[in-house]
Each structure stands twice: as C-alpha cells, then as structure tokens.
CSV table of C-alpha atoms and ligand atoms in Angstrom, one decimal:
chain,number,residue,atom,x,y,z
D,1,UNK,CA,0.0,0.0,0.0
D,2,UNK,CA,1.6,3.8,-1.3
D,3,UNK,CA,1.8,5.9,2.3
D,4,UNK,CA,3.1,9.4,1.1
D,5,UNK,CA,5.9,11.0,3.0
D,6,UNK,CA,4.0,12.4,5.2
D,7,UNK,CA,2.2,9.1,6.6
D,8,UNK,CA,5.6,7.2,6.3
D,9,UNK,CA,6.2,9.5,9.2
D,10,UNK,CA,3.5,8.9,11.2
D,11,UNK,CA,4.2,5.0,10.4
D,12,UNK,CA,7.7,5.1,11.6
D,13,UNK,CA,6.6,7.2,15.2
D,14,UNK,CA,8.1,10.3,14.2
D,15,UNK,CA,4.8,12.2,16.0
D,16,UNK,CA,4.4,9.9,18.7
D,17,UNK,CA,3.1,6.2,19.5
D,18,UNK,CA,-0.5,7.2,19.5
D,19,UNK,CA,-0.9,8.3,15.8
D,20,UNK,CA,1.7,5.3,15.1
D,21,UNK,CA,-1.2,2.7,16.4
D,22,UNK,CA,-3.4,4.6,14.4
D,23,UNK,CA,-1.9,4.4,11.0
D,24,UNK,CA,-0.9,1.1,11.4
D,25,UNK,CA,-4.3,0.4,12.1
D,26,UNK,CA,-5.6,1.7,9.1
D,27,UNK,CA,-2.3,0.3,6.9
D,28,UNK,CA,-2.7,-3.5,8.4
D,29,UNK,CA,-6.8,-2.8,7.3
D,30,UNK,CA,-6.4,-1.5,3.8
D,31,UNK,CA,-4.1,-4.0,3.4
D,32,UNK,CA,-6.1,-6.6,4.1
D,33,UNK,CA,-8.7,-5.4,1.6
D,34,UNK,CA,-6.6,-4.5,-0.9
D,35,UNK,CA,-6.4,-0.9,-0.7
D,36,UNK,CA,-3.6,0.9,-3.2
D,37,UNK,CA,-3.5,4.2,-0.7
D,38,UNK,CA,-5.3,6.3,2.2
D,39,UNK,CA,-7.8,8.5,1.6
D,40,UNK,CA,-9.0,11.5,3.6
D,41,UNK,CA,-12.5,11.6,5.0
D,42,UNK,CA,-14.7,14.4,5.8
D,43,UNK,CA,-15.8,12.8,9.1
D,44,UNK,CA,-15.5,9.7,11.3
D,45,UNK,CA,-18.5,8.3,13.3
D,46,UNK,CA,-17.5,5.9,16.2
D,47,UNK,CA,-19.4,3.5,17.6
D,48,UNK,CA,-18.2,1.2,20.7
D,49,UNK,CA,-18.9,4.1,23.1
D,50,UNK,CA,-21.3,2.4,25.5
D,51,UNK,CA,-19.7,0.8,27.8
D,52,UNK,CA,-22.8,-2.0,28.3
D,53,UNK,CA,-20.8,-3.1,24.7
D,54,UNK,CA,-17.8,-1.9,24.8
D,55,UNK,CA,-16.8,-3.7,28.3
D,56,UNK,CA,-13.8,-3.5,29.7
D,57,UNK,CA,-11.2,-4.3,27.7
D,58,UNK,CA,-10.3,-1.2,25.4
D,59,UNK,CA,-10.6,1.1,28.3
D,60,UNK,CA,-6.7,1.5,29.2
D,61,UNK,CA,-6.0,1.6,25.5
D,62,UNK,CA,-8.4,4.4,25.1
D,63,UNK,CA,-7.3,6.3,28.3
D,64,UNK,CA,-3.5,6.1,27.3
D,65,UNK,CA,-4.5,7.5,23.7
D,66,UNK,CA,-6.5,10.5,25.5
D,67,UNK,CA,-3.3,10.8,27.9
D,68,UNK,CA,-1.0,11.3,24.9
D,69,UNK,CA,-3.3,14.8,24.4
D,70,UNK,CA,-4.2,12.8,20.7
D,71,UNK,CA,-6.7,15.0,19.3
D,72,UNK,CA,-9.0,14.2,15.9
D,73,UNK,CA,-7.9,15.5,12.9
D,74,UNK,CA,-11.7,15.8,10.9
D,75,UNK,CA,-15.3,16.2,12.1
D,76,UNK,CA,-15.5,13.5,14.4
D,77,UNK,CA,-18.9,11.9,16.0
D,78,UNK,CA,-19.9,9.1,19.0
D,79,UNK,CA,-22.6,6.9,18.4
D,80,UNK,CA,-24.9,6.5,21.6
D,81,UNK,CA,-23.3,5.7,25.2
D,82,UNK,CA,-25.4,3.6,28.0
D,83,UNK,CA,-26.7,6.4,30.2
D,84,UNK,CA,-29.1,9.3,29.3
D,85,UNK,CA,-28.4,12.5,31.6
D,86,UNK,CA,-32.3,12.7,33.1
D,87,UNK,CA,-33.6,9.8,33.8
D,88,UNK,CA,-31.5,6.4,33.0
D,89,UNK,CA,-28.6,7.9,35.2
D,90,UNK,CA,-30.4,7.8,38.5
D,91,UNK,CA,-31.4,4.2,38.2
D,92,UNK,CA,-28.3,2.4,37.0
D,93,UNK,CA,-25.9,0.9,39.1
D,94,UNK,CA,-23.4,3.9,40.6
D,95,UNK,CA,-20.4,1.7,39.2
D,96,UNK,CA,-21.6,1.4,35.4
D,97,UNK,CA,-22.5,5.5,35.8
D,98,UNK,CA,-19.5,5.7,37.3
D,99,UNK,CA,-17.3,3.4,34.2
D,100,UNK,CA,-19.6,5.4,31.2
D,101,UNK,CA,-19.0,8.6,32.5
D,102,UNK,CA,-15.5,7.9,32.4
D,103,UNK,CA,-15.4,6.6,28.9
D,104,UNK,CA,-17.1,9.7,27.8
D,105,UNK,CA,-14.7,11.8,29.1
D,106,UNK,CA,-11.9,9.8,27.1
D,107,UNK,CA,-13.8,10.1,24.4
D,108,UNK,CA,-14.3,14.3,24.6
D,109,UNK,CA,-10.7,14.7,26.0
D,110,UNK,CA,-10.0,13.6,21.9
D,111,UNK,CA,-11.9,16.2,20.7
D,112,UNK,CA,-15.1,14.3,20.0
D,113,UNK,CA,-18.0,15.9,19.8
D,114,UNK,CA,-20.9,14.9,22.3
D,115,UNK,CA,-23.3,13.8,19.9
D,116,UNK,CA,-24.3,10.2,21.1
D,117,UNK,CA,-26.5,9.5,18.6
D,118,UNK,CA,-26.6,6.7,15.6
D,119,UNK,CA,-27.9,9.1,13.3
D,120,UNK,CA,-25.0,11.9,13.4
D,121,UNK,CA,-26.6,13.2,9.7
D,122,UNK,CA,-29.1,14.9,11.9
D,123,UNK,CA,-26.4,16.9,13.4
D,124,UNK,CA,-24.2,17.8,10.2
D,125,UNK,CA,-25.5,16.2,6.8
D,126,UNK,CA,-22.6,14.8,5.0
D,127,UNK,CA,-21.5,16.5,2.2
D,128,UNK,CA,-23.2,14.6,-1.3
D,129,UNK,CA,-20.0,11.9,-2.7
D,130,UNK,CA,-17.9,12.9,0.5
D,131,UNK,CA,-15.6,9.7,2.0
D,132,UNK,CA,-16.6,9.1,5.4
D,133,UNK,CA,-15.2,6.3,7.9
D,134,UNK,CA,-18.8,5.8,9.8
D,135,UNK,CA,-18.9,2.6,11.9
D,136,UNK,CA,-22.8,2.7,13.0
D,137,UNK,CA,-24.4,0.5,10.5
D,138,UNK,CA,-27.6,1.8,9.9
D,139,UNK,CA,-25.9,5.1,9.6
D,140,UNK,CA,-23.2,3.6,7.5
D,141,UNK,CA,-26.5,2.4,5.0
D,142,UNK,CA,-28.5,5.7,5.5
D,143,UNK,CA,-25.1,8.1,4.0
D,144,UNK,CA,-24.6,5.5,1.5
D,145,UNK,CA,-28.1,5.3,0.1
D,146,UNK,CA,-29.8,8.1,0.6
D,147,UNK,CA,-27.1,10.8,1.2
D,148,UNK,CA,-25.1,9.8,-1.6
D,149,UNK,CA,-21.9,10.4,0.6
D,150,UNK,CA,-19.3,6.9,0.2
D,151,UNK,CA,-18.3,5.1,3.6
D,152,UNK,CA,-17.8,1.5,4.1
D,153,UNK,CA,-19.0,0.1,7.3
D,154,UNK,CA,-16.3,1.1,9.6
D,155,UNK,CA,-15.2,-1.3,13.0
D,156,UNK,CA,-15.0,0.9,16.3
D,157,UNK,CA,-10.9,0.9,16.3
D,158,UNK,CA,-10.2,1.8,12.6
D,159,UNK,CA,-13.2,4.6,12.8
D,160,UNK,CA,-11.4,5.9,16.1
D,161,UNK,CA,-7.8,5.4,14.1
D,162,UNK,CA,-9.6,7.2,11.0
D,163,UNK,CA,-10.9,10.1,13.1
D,164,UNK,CA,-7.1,10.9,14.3
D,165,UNK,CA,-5.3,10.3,11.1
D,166,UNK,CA,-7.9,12.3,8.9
D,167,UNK,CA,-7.6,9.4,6.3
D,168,UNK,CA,-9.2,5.8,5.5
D,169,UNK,CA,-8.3,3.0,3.8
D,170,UNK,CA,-9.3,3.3,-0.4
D,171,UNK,CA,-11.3,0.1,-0.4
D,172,UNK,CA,-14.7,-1.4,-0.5
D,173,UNK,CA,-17.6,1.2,-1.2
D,174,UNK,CA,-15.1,4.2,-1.5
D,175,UNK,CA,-14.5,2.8,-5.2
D,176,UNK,CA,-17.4,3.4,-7.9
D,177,UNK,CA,-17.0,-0.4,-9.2
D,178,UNK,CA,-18.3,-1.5,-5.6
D,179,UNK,CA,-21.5,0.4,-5.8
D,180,UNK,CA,-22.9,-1.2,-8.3
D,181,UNK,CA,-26.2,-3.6,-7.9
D,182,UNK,CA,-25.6,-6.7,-7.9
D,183,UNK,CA,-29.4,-8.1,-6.9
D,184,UNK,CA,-32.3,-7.0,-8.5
D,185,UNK,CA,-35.2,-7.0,-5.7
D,186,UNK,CA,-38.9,-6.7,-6.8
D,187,UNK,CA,-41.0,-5.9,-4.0
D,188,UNK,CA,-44.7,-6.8,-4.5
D,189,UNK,CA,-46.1,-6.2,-1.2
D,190,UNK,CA,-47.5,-2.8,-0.5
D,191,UNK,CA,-45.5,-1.3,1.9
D,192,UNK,CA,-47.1,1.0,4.4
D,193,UNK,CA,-45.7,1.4,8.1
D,194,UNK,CA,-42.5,1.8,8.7
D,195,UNK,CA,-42.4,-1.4,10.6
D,196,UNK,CA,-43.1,-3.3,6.9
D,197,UNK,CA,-39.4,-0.9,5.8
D,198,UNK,CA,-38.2,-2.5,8.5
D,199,UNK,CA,-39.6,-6.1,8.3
D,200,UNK,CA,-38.4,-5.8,4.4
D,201,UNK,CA,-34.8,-4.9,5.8
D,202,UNK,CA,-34.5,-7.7,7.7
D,203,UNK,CA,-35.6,-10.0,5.6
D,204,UNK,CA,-33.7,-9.1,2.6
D,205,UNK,CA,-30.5,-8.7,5.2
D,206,UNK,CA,-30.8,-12.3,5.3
D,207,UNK,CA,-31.0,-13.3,1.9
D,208,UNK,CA,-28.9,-10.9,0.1
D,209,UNK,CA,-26.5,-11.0,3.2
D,210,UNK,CA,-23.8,-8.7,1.6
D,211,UNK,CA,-24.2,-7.8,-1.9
D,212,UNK,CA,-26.0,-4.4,-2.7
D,213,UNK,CA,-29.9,-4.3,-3.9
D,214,UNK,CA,-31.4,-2.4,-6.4
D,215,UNK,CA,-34.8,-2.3,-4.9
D,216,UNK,CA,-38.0,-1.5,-6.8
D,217,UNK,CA,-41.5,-1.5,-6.2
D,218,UNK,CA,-41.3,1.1,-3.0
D,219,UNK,CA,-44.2,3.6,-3.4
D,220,UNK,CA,-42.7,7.4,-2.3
D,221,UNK,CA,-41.3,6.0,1.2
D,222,UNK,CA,-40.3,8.7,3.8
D,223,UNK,CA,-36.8,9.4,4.6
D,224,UNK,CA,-37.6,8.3,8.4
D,225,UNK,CA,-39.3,4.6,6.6
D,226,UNK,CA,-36.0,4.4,4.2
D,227,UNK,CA,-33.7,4.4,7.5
D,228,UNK,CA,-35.9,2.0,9.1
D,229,UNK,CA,-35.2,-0.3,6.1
D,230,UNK,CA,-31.4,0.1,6.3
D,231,UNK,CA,-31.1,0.1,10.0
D,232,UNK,CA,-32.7,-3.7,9.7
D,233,UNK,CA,-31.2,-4.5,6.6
D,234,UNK,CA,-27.5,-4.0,8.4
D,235,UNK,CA,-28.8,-5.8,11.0
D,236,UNK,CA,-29.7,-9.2,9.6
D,237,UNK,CA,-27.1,-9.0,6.9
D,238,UNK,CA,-23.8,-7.2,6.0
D,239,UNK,CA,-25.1,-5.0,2.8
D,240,UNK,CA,-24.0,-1.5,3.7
D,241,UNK,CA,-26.1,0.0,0.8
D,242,UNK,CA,-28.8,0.0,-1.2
D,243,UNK,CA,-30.2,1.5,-4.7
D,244,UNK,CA,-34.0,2.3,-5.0
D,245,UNK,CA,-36.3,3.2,-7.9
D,246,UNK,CA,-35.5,6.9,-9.1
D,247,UNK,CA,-32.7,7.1,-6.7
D,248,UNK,CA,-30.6,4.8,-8.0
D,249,UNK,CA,-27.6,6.9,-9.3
D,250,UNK,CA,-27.0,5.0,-12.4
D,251,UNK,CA,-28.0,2.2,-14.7
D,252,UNK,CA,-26.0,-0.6,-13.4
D,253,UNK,CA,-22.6,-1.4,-15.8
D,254,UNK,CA,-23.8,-5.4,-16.3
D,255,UNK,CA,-27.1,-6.8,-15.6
D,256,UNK,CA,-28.1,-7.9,-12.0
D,257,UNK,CA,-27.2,-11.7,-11.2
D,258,UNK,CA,-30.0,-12.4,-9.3
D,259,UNK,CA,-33.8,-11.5,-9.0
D,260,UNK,CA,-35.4,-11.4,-5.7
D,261,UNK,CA,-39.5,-10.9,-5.3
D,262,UNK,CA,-40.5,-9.8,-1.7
D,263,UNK,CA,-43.8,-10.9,-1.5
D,264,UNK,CA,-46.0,-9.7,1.4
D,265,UNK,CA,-46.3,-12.7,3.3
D,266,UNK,CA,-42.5,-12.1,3.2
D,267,UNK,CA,-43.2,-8.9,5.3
D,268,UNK,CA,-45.6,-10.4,7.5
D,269,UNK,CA,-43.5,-13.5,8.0
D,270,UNK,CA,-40.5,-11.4,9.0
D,271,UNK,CA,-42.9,-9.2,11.7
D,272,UNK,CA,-43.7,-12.6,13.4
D,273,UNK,CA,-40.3,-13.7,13.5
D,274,UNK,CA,-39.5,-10.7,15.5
D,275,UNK,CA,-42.4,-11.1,17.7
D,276,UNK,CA,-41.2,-13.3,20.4
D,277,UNK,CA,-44.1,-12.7,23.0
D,278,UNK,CA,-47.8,-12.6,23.1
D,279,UNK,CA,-47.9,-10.2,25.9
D,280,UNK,CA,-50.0,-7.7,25.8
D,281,UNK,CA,-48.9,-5.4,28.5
D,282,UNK,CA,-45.3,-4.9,27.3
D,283,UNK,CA,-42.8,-3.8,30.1
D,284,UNK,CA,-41.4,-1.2,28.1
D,285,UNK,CA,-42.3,0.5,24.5
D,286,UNK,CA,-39.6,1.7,22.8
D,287,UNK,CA,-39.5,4.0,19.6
D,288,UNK,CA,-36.1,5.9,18.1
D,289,UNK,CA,-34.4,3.5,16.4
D,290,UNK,CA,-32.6,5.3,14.6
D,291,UNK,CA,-32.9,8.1,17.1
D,292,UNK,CA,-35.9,10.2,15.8
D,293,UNK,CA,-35.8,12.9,13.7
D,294,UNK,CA,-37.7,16.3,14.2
D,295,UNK,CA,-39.9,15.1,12.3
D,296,UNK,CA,-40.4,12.1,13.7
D,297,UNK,CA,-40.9,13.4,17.4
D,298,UNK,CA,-43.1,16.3,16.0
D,299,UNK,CA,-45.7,13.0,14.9
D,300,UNK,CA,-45.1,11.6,18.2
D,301,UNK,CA,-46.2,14.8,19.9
D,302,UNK,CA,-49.2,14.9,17.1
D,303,UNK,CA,-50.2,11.5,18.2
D,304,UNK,CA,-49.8,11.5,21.8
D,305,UNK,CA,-52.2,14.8,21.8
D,306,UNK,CA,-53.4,15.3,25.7
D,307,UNK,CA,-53.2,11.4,26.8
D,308,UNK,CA,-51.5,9.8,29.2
D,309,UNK,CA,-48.7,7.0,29.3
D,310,UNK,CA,-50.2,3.8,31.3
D,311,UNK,CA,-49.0,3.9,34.8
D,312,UNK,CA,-48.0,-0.1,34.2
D,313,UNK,CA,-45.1,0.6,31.2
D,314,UNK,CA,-42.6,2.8,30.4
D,315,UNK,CA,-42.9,4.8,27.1
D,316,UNK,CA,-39.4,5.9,25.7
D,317,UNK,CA,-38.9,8.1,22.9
D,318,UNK,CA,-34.7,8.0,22.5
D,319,UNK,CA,-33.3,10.8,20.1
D,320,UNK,CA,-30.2,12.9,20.1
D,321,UNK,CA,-29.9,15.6,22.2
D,322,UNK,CA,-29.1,17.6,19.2
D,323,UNK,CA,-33.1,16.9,18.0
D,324,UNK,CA,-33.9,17.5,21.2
D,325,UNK,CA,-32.8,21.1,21.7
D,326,UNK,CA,-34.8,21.7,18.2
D,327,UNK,CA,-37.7,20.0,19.3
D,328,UNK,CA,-38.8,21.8,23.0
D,329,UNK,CA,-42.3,22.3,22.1
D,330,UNK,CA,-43.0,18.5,20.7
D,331,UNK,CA,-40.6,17.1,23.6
D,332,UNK,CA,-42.9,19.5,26.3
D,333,UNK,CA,-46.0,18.0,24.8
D,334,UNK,CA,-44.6,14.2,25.1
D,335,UNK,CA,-43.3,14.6,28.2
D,336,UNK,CA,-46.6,16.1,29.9
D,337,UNK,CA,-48.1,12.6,28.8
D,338,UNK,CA,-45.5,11.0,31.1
D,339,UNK,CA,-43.3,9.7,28.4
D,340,UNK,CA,-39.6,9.8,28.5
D,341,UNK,CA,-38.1,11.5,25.8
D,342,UNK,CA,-34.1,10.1,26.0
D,343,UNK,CA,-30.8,11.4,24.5
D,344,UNK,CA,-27.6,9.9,24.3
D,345,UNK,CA,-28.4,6.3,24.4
D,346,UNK,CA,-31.6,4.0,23.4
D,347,UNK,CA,-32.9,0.6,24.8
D,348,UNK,CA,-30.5,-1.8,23.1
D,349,UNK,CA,-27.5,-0.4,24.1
D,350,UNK,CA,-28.4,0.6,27.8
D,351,UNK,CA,-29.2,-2.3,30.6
D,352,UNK,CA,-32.7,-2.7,30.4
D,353,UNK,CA,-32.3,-5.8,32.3
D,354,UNK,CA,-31.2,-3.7,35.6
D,355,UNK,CA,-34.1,-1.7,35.2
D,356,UNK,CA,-35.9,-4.9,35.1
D,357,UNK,CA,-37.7,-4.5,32.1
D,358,UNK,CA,-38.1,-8.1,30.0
D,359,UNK,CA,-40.5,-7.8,27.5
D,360,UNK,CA,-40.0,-4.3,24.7
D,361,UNK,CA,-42.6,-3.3,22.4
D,362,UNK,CA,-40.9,-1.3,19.2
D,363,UNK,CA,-41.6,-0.1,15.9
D,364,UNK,CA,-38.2,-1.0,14.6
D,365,UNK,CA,-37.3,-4.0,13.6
D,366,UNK,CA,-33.8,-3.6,14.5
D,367,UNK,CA,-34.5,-3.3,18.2
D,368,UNK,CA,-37.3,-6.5,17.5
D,369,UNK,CA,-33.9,-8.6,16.2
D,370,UNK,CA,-31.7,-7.7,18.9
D,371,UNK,CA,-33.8,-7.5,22.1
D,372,UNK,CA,-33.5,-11.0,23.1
D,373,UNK,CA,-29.9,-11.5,23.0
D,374,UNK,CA,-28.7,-8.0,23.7
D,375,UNK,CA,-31.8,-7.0,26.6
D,376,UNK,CA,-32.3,-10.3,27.1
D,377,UNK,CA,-35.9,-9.3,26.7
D,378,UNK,CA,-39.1,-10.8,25.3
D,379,UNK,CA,-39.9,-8.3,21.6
D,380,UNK,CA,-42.7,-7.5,20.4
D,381,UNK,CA,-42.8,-5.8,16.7
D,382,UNK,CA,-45.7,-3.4,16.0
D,383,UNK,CA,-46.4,0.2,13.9
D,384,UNK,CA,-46.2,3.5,15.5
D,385,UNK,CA,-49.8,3.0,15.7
D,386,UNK,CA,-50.0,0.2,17.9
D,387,UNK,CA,-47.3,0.9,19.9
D,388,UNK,CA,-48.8,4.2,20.8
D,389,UNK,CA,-52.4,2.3,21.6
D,390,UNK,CA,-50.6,-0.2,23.8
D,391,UNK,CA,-48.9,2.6,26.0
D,392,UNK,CA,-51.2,5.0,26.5
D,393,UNK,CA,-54.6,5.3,28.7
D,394,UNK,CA,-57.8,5.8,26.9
R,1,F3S,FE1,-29.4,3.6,17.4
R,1,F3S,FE2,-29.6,2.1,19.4
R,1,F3S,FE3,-30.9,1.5,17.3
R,1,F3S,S1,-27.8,2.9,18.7
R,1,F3S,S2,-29.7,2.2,15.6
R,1,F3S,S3,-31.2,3.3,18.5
R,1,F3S,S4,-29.9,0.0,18.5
C-alpha cells in the first residue's frame, strides 16, 4: 500500500506512539482489503462508546490514547453511550455510571464531539459523494443510500484510528465499481408502516446478506421509513447500501445476477419472526431506532395529543440531544403525557435488564432482532400506531 511522506512519518513514530497505532491500524486494514492508498475523509463516526458493549477491555487503551493529548484531525462523532443525563442515570448501578461517564470523558478529551446518537446526519449532513469512515451501520446504510456520501461500514478501532489520522483506507464502497447492484429486488407487497421498511430490511438482510440491492416497487417511502429499512437490513445481513427506484444513481454497468420478489407474506413472516411474545402489556415500548428525527418526534407529539402513558409501562422516545434542543415544544407535549423523551443512548445499548424490564414493544425491527440476546428481553414488533395504543390510557 503507497503511504506518502507524510504518513511514512507517522508510520515510523516520528509524531508519537499514539498516531503510530493509528496508522498502522488503518495500513494493516487496507491491506487486508486490498487498498492501493489512504484516503482523507470528511468525518468519522465511532461507535463502541457504550460501555454496556464496549466492556472492559479497550478502556486502558483508550485512556492512554486520551493521555497522549491525541486529538481528531476531521469532524468526528460518537454513536450512543449507556446512560441518558435525566432519567436512566439515577437508576443504573453507581459503578456502570461511574465506568460510562469515564469513557465519555476519554472520548471528549480527543476532541469528540458529544453527539451520542446513531444518526450523526441529523447533526451535520454529510456532504453529497464525501468519504466518510462511519462505523454505525444503519448510519453507515442511511449516507450511503440516501445521502449519496461513500463510507464502508467502519469497526470501532479503525473509525477511532480514521478520526485521528484524517484518512481511511481506499477500499470497499469508497471505489465506484463497488457500488454497483448486484441483486435485482422486486417488492410486491404494499408497503405501508414503517415497521413493513423495516420487516423488508431484515428479511432481505438475510437473503442478500452482503451484496447491494437495487430495490424496486417502494411507493414514495419517507426518509424516516428508508432508514428503518437500512437500519434492519445491516442488521440481519452485511449490505451497507442500497439502490432504490428513481434514486438509483445509475443504470448498473452489467445486468443484475440475481432476482429477488418480496412478497407480502414475506413482510408479515418477517414481523412474526420478531415477535417473540404474546404479551400484551409490554414492560417497556420503545421508539427511536434510529434516534428520531424532528420530524419524527413532532408526529409523536401529534399523536400523543393530551393522553397519558399507562402507569404499568414505560414509554421511551430515545433521540439525540441535538433533535432535542430543536424539538422543546414537541418534547414539552410528550413529556406532559408521562413519556420519557431520551438522549444519548436508546434501549438496546443501555441495561434494560437492571431496570428490570423483559419484554419491549418497538416499531423498529432492528431493536425487535436484537432485544433477546442484547436485553435479554421478550420483543414485540408493531407500527407506530399500535405501539402508541398499547402505552397510553384511553
Ligand atoms: Fe441507534 Fe440504538 Fe438503534 S444505537 S440504531 S437506537 S440500537
């Protein structure tokens, strides 16, 4: 792989051990995938930031890089941590507070800004055919395919190392060949909720497992029901884009290899699978992920109108605090009902289990597919709709 003068430097220590992990990082990676050079990004996103999934392990590592005053060289982002600063904080254990709140403080001692959120495009859109080094997948899916900006799905240690080097490895999605479509999906089923998006994303997750759709057959979908598709489709699978209808950039440079037909028992099927209980009195409902856009919380607030949460669940509405701060009215309005509008972090990557919730109601199928191994919770998968039905009173 070519390192210019400059990153021969770096390579060799001449500015210190810290950047030297980093670029080695990034060489050993781009070597692996057959990268000819580095190239620089606009911004990193890092994910690995809660410590409920981080653990313990890359904490010293961290710390000593924050000791060595290493600072990021590009606009650089953190996905969500484990605590939220209202609400989760006061009922966690004092020694995982304790733990996050120091991993934060690594993280922001770099330079980081405090964003915790998987959907750092609400805070600053990439720039259109920008190279990013994002490591949240459904963000990773959501600049790809619908912001046009180029990032492969980054791991949290060679985001981190991009975010201090400036640079990324020239592989993978950051070359125009690896864009193309290489599955032609029909979808036949009339999709309406955004829990369908989501139930299509996991299902096609599954079947096309890494090899980018062109999908067609999606009838005006909203930005909000396009991320629910890509946040499931990373999920279940490893595809890290996706073409649809009008917004496929180009007419693909060799036909499609395969043909897949989504079907809507495909959709329903894929909704059941999620469902893993029958309860109808869910400990917890849980919408925001993604975390919500304005948009999204403004419908909330629209929805929610002057009822009340049930006083035998928990109704979370998890966003970033960035949304938030544009959002006062809407988030007054929720919050008068007794729901919990949370920043920073969102069910799946805080301990739900300490809070001794063990069955989640959610309207993405993300959270459906990953509430019984990471919450070690009962899911249930159901629209906006329903969810709101189930948590509030008449
Ligand atoms: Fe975001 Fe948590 Fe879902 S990090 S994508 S809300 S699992």
């Amino acid at each position: 792989m070519y390192l210019n003068r400059e990153e021969e430097r770096i390579y060799d220590g001449e500015y210190g051990w810290a950047k030297q992990v980093c670029m080695k990082i990034l060489v050993k990676l781009g070597e692996l995938f057959g990268a000819s050079r580095l190239i620089p990004v606009e911004s990193a996103h890092v994910s690995g930031v809660s410590y409920k999934t981080l653990g313990d392990a890359p904490i010293d590592f961290l710390e000593a890089l924050a000791e060595s005053c290493e600072k990021v060289a590009v606009e650089a982002t953190l996905n969500p941590q484990s605590l939220d600063p209202k609400h989760l904080i006061r009922r966690l254990p004092e020694n995982l507070v304790k733990t996050q709140l120091k991993l934060c403080q690594i993280f922001e001692k770099m330079g980081f800004r405090t964003s915790y959120t998987c959907t750092p495009y609400y805070v600053k859109k990439p720039t259109k055919g920008a190279h990013l080094a994002w490591a949240e997948s459904s963000a990773v899916v959501y600049a790809n395919s619908i912001l046009g900006a180029w990032t492969n799905r980054e791991g949290g240690p060679s985001a981190l190392a991009a975010a201090i080097i400036g640079k990324t490895p020239d592989c993978g999605i950051h070359n125009a060949e690896n864009r193309e479509p290489k599955v032609m999906v029909e979808v036949r089923a009339t999709l309406e909720r955004e829990v369908d998006y989501g139930a299509l994303g996991i299902f096609l997750g599954k079947v096309l497992e890494d090899k980018i759709p062109l999908i067609t057959g999606l009838k005006n979908p909203t930005l909000e029901k396009l991320k629910q598709l890509g946040a499931a489709l990373a999920s279940s699978g490893m595809v890290n884009m996706f073409h649809y209808d009008s917004a496929t950039p180009k007419t693909p440079t060799q036909e499609p290899l395969e043909k897949v037909v989504v079907e809507a028992r495909n959709i329903q099927e894929a909704i059941e699978e999620l469902t893993t209980t029958s309860t109808q009195k869910p400990d917890l409902i849980f919408i925001g992920c993604p975390h919500c856009s304005l948009r999204e919380i403004r419908e909330i607030a629209e929805k929610i109108g002057d009822k009340k949460v049930r006083r035998d669940m928990e109704l979370w509405i998890c966003t970033s605090r960035h949304v938030k701060d544009k959002a006062r009215k809407h988030v007054q309005r929720i919050e008068a009902s007794g729901a919990k509008i949370i920043t920073d972090t969102c069910a799946v990557v805080t301990w739900t289990d300490k809070l001794g919730i063990k069955t989640i109601m959610t309207n993405s199928a993300k959270t459906a597919h990953y509430a019984p191994t990471l919450n070690k919770a009962e899911a249930k998968l159901a629209s906006l709709e329903e969810c709101l039905k189930t948590a509030l009173k008449e």
